[in-house]
Backbone as CSV, one residue per row, in Angstrom:
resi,resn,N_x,N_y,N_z,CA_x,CA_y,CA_z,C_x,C_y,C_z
1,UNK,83.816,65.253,80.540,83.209,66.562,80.486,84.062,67.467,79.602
2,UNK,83.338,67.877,78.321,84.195,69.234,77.564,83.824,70.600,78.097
3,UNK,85.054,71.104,77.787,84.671,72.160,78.880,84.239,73.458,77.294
4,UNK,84.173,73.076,76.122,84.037,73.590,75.397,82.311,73.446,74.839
5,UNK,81.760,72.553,75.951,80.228,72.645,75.913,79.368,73.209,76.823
6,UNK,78.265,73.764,76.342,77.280,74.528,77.718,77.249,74.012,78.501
7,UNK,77.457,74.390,80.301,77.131,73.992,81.124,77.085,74.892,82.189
8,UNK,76.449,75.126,83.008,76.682,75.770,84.471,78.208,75.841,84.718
9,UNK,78.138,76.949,84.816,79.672,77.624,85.178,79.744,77.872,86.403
10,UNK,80.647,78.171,87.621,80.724,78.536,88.901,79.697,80.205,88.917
11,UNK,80.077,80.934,88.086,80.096,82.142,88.033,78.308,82.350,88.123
12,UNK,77.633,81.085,87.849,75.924,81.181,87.574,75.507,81.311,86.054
13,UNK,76.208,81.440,85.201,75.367,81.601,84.201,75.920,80.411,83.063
14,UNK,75.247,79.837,82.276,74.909,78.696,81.013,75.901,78.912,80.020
15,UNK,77.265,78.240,79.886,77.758,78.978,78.055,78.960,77.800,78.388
16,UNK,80.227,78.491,77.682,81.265,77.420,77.190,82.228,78.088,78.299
17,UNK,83.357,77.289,78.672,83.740,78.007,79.919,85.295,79.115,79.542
18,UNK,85.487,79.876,79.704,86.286,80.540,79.033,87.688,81.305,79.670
19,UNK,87.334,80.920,81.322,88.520,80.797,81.977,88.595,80.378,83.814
20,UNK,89.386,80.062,84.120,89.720,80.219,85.947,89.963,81.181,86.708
21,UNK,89.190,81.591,87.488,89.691,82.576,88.795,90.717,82.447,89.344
22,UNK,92.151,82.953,88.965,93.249,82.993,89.497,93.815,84.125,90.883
23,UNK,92.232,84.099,91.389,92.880,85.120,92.543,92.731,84.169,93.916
24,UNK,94.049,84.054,94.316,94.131,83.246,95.697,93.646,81.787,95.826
25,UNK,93.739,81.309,94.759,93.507,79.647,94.719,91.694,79.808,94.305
26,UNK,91.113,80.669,94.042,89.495,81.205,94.123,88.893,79.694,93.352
27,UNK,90.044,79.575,91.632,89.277,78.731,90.885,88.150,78.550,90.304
28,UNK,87.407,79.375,90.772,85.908,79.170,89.954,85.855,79.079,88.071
29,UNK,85.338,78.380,87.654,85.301,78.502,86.252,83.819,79.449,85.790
30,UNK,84.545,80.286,84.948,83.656,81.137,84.241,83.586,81.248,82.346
31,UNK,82.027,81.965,82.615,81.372,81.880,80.943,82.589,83.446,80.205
32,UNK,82.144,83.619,79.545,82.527,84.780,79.167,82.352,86.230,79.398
33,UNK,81.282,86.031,79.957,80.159,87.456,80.065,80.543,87.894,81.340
34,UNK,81.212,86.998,82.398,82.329,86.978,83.889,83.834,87.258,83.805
35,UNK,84.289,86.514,83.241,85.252,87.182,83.222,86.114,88.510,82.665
36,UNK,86.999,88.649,83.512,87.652,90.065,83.040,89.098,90.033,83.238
37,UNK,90.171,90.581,83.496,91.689,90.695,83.318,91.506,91.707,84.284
38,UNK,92.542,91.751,85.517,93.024,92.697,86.168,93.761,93.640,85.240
39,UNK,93.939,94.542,85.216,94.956,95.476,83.651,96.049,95.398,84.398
40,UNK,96.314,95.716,85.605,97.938,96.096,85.928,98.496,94.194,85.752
41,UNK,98.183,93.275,86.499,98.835,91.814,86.422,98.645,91.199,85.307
42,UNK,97.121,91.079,84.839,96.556,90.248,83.680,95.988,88.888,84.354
43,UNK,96.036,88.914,85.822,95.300,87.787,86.508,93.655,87.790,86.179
44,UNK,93.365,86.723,85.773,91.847,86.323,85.539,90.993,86.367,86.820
45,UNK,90.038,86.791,86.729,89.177,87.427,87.850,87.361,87.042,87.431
46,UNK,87.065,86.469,88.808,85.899,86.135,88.143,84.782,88.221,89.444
47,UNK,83.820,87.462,89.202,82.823,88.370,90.010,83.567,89.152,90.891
48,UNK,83.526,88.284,91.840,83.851,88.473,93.161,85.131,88.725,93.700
49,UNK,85.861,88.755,92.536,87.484,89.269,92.936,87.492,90.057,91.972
50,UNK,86.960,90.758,91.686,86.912,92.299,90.433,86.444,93.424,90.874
51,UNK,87.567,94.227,90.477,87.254,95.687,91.688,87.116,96.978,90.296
52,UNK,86.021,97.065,90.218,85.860,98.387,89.233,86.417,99.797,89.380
53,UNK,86.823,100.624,88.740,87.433,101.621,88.992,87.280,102.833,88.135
54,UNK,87.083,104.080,88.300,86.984,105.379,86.913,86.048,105.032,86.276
55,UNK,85.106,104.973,86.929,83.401,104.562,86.316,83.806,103.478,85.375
56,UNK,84.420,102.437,85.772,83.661,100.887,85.180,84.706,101.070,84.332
57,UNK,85.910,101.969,84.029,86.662,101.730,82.475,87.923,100.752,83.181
58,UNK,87.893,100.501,84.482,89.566,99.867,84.619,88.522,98.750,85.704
59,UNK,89.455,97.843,85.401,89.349,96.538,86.182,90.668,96.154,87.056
60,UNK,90.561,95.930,88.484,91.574,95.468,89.054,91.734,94.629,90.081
61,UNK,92.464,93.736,90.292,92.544,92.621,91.600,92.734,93.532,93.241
62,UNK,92.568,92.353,93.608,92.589,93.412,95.350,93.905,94.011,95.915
63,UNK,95.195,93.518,95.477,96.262,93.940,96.212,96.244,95.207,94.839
64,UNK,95.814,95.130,93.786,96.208,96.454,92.554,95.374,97.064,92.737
65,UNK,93.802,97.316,93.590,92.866,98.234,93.766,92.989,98.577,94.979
66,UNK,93.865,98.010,95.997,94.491,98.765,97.080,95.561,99.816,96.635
67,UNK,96.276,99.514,96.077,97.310,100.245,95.612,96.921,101.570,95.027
68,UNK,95.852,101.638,93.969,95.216,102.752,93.722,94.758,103.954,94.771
69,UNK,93.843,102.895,95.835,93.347,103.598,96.615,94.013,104.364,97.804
70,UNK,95.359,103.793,97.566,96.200,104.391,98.801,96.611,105.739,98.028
71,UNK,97.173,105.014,96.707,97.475,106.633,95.279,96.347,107.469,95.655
72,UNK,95.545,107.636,95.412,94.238,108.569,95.385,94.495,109.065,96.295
73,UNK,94.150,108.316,97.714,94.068,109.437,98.971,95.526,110.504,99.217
74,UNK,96.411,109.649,98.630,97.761,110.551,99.015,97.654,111.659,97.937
75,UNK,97.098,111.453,96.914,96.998,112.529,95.576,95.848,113.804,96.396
76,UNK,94.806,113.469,97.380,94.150,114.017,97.564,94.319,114.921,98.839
77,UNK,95.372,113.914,99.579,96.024,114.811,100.977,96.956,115.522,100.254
78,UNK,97.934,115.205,99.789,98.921,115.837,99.152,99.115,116.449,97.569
79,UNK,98.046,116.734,97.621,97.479,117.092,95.841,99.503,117.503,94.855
80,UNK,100.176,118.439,95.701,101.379,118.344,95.094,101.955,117.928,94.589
81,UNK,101.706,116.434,95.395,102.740,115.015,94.624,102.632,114.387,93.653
82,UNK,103.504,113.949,92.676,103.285,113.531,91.191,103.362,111.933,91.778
83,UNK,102.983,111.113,90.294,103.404,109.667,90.449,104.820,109.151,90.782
């Protein structure tokens, strides 16, 4: 099997496969049009381990879109506090 030919990808959709879900052993192989890069790690992320953020411009894994979300609320209880 080349993995550089069309085939059903984990992710559901038909193309050449263009990377692995590296979140938590996940593995799924995906087309292109699926995958994305966490920005803070650079871990490959398919669907279902991709956490959108600032209307769709940032992409992030689950322990780095926790991290945000804890930032935010403390920015929002404590508006004072810098990074």
């Amino acid at each position: 099997m080349n993995p550089t030919e069309p085939q059903l990808r984990d992710c559901g959709h038909v193309g050449q496969m263009a990377g692995i879900c590296q979140y938590n052993g996940c593995a799924k192989q995906l087309c292109p049009y699926c995958l994305q890069q966490c920005e803070t790690c650079g871990r490959i992320l398919c669907p279902a381990h991709q956490y959108w953020r600032d209307g769709g411009r940032r992409v992030l894994c689950e322990p780095h879109n926790r991290a945000y979300l804890i930032r935010t609320v403390v920015r929002y209880v404590l508006p004072g506090i810098q990074n």
